[in-house]
Short mmCIF file of N, CA and C in Angstrom, two decimals:
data_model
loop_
_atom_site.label_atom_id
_atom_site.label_comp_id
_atom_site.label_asym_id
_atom_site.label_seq_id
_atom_site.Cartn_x
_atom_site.Cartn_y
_atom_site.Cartn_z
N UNK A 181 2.96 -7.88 -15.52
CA UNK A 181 2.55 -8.22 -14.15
C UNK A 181 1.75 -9.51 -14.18
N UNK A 182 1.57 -10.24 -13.07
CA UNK A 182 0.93 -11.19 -12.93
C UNK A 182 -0.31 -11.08 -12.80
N UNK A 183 -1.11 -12.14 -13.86
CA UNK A 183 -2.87 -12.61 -13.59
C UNK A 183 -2.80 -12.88 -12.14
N UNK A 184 -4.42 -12.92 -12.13
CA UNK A 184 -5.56 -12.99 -11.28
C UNK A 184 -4.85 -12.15 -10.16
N UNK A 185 -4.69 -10.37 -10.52
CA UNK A 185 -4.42 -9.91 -9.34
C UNK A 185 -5.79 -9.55 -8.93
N UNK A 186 -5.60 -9.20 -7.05
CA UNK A 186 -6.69 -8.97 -6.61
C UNK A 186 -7.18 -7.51 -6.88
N UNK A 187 -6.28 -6.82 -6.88
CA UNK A 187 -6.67 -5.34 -7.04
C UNK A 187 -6.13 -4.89 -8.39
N UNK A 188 -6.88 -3.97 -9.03
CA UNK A 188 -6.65 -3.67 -10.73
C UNK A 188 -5.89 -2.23 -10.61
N UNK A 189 -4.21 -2.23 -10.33
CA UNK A 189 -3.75 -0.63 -10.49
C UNK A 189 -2.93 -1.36 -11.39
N UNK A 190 -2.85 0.01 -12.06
CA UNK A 190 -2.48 0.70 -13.43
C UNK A 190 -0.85 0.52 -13.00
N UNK A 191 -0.40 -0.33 -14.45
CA UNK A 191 1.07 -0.91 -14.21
C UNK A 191 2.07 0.36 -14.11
N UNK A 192 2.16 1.73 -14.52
CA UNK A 192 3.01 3.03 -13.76
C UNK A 192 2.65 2.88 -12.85
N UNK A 193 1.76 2.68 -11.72
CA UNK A 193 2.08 2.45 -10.45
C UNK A 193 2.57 1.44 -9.73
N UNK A 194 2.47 0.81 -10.31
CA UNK A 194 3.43 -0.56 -10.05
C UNK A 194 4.65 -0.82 -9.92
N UNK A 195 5.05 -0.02 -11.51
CA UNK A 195 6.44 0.04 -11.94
C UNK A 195 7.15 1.35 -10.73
N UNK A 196 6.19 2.28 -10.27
CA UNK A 196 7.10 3.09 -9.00
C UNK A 196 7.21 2.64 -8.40
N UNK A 197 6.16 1.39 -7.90
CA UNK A 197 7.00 0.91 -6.24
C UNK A 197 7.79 0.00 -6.93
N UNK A 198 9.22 0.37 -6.75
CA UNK A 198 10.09 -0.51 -7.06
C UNK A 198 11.00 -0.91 -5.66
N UNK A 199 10.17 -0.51 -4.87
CA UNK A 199 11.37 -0.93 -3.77
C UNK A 199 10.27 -2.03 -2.52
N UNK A 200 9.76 -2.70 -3.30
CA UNK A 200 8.82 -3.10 -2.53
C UNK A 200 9.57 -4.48 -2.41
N UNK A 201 9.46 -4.83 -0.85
CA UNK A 201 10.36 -6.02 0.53
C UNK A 201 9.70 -7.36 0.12
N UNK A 202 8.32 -7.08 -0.31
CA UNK A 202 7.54 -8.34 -0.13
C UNK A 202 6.83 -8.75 -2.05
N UNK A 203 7.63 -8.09 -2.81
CA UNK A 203 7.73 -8.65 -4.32
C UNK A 203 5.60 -7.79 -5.02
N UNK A 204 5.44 -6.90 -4.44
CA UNK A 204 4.21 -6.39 -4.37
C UNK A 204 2.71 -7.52 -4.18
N UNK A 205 2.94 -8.22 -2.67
CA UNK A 205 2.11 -9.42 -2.68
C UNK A 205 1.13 -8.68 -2.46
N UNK A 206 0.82 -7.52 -1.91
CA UNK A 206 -0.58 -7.04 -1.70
C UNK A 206 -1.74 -7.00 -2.85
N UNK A 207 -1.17 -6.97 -3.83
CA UNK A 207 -2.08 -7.35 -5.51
C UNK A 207 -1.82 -8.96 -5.54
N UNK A 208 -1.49 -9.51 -5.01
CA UNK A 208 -1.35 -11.54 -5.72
C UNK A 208 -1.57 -12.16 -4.47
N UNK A 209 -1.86 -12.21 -3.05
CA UNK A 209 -1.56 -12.53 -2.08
C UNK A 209 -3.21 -12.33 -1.03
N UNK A 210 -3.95 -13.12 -1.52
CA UNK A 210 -5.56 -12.47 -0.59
C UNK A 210 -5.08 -12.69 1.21
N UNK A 211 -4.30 -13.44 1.80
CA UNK A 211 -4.20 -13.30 2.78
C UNK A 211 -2.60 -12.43 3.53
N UNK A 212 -2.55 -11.37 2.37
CA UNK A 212 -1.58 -10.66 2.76
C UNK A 212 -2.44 -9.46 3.35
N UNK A 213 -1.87 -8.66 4.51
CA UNK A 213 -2.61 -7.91 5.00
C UNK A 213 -1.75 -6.27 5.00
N UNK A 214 -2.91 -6.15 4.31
CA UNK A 214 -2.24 -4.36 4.32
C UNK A 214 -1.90 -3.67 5.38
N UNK A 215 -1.15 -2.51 5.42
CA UNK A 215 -0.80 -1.68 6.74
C UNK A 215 -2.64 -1.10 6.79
N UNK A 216 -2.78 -1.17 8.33
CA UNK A 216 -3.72 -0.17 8.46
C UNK A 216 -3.93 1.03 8.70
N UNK A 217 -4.56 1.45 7.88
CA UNK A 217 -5.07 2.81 7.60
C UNK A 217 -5.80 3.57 9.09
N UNK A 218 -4.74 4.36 10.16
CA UNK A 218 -5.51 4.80 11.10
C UNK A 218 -6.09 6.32 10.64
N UNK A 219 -5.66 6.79 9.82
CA UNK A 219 -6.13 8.23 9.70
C UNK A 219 -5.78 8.65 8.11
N UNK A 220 -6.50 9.73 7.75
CA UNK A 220 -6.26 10.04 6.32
C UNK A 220 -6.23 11.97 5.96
N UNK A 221 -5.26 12.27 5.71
CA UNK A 221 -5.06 13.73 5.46
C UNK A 221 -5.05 14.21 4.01
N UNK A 222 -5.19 15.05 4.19
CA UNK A 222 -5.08 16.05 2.94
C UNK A 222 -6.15 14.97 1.42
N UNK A 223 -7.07 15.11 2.18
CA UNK A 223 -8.39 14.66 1.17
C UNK A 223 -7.68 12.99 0.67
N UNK A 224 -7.30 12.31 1.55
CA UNK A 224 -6.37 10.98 1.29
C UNK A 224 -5.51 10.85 0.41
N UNK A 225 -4.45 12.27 0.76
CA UNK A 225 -2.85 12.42 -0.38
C UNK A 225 -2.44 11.67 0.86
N UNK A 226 -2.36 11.73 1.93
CA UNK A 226 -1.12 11.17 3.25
C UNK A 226 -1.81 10.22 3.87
N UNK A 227 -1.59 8.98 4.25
CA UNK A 227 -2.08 7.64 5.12
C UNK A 227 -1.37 7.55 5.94
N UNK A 228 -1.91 8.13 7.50
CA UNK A 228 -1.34 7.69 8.81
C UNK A 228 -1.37 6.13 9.28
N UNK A 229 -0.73 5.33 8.94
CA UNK A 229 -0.67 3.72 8.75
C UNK A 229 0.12 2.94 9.71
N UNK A 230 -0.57 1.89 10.39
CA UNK A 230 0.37 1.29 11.68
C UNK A 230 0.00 -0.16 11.59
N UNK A 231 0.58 -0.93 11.78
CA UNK A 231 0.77 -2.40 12.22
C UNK A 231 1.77 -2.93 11.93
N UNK A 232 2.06 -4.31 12.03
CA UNK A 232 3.35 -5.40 12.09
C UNK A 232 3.59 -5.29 10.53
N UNK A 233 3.06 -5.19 9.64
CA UNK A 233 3.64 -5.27 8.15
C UNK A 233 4.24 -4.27 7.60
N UNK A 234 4.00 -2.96 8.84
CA UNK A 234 4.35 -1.61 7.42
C UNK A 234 5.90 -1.95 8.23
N UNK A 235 6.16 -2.04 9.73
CA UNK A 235 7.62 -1.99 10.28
C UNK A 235 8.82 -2.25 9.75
N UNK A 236 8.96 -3.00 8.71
CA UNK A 236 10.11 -3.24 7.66
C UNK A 236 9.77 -2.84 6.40
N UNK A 237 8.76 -1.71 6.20
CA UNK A 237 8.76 -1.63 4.92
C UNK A 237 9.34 -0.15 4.76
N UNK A 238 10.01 -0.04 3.60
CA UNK A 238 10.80 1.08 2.72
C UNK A 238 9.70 2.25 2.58
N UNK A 239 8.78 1.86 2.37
CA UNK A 239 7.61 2.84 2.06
C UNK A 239 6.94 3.93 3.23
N UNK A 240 7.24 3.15 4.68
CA UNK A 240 6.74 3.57 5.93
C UNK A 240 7.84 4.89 6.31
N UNK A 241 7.28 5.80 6.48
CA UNK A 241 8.54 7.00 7.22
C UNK A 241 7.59 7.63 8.12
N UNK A 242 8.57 7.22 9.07
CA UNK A 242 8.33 7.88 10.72
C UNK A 242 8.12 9.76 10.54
N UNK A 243 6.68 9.68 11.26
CA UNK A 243 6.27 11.66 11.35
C UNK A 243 5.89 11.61 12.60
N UNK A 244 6.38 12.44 13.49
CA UNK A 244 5.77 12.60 14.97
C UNK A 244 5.96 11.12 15.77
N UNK A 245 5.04 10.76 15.98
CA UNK A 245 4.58 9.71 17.41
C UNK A 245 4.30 8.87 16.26
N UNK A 246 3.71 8.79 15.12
CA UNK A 246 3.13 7.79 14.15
C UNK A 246 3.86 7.64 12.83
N UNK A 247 3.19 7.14 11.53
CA UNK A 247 3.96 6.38 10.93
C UNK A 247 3.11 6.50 9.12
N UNK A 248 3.60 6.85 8.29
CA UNK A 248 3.06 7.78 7.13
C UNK A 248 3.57 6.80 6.29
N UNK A 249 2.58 6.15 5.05
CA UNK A 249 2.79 5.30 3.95
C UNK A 249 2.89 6.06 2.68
N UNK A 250 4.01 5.95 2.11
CA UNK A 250 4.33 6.42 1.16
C UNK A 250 4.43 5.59 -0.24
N UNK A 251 3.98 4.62 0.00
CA UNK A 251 3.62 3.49 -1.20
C UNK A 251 2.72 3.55 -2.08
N UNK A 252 3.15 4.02 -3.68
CA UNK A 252 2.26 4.44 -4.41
C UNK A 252 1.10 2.89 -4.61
N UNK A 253 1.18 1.82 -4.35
CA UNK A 253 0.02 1.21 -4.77
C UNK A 253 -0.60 1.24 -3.35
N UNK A 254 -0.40 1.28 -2.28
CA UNK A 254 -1.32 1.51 -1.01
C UNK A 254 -1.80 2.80 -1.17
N UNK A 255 -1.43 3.77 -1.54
CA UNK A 255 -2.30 4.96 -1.90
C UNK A 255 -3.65 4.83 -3.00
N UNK A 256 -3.23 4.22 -3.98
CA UNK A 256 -4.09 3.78 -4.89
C UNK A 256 -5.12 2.89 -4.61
N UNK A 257 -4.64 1.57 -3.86
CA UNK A 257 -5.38 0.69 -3.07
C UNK A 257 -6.25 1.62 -2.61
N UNK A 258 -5.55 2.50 -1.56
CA UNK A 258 -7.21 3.33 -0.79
C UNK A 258 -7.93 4.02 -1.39
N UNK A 259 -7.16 4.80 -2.38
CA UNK A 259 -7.83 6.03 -3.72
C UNK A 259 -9.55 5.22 -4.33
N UNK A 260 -8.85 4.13 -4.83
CA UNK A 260 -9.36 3.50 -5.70
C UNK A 260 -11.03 2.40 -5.01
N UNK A 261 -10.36 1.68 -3.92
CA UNK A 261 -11.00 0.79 -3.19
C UNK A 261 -11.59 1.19 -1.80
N UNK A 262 -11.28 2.45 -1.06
CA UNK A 262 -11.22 2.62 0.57
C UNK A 262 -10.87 1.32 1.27
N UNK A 263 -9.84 0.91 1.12
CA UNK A 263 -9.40 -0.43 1.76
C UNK A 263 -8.22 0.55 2.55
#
C-alpha cells in the first residue's frame, strides 16, 4: 500500500475492500470526504451513512428509507478513529 496514508488500517482490511470505485482514496486523499455517519447500531457493527459520495459506491446497500455502509475500511475508520 501506499506511504503517507492518512489513516493506519491493517492491510487485510484493505485487501477486502476490493471493490472500491475510488482506488481506496479515503486513506491517501485528505480532501476526500467520507460518507457520513448518521447513526450507528449494534455497538458500531452497522453505519447508517448518507451523502453524495456513498451514492455510487458498491459498499452502500439500501435498508428501509436509508442507506447502510458495508465497507470494511469505513467501518474500521469509525472503529478505530470515530470519524
Amino acid at each position: 500500500m501506499k506511504k503517507n496514508l492518512i489513516f493506519e488500517i491493517d492491510s487485510a482490511i484493505i485487501a477486502q475492500t476490493d471493490k472500491c470505485k475510488v482506488c481506496h482514496r479515503c486513506l491517501t486523499d485528505r480532501s476526500f470526504q467520507l460518507c457520513k455517519i448518521d447513526y450507528l447500531a449494534a455497538d458500531g457493527a452497522v453505519l447508517f451513512v448518507s451523502g453524495e459520495q456513498c451514492i455510487n459506491c458498491d459498499y452502500r446497500v439500501s435498508f428501509g428509507g436509508g442507506s447502510v455502509c458495508s465497507c470494511p475500511i469505513r467501518k474500521e475508520i469509525m472503529k478505530k478513529y470515530k470519524l
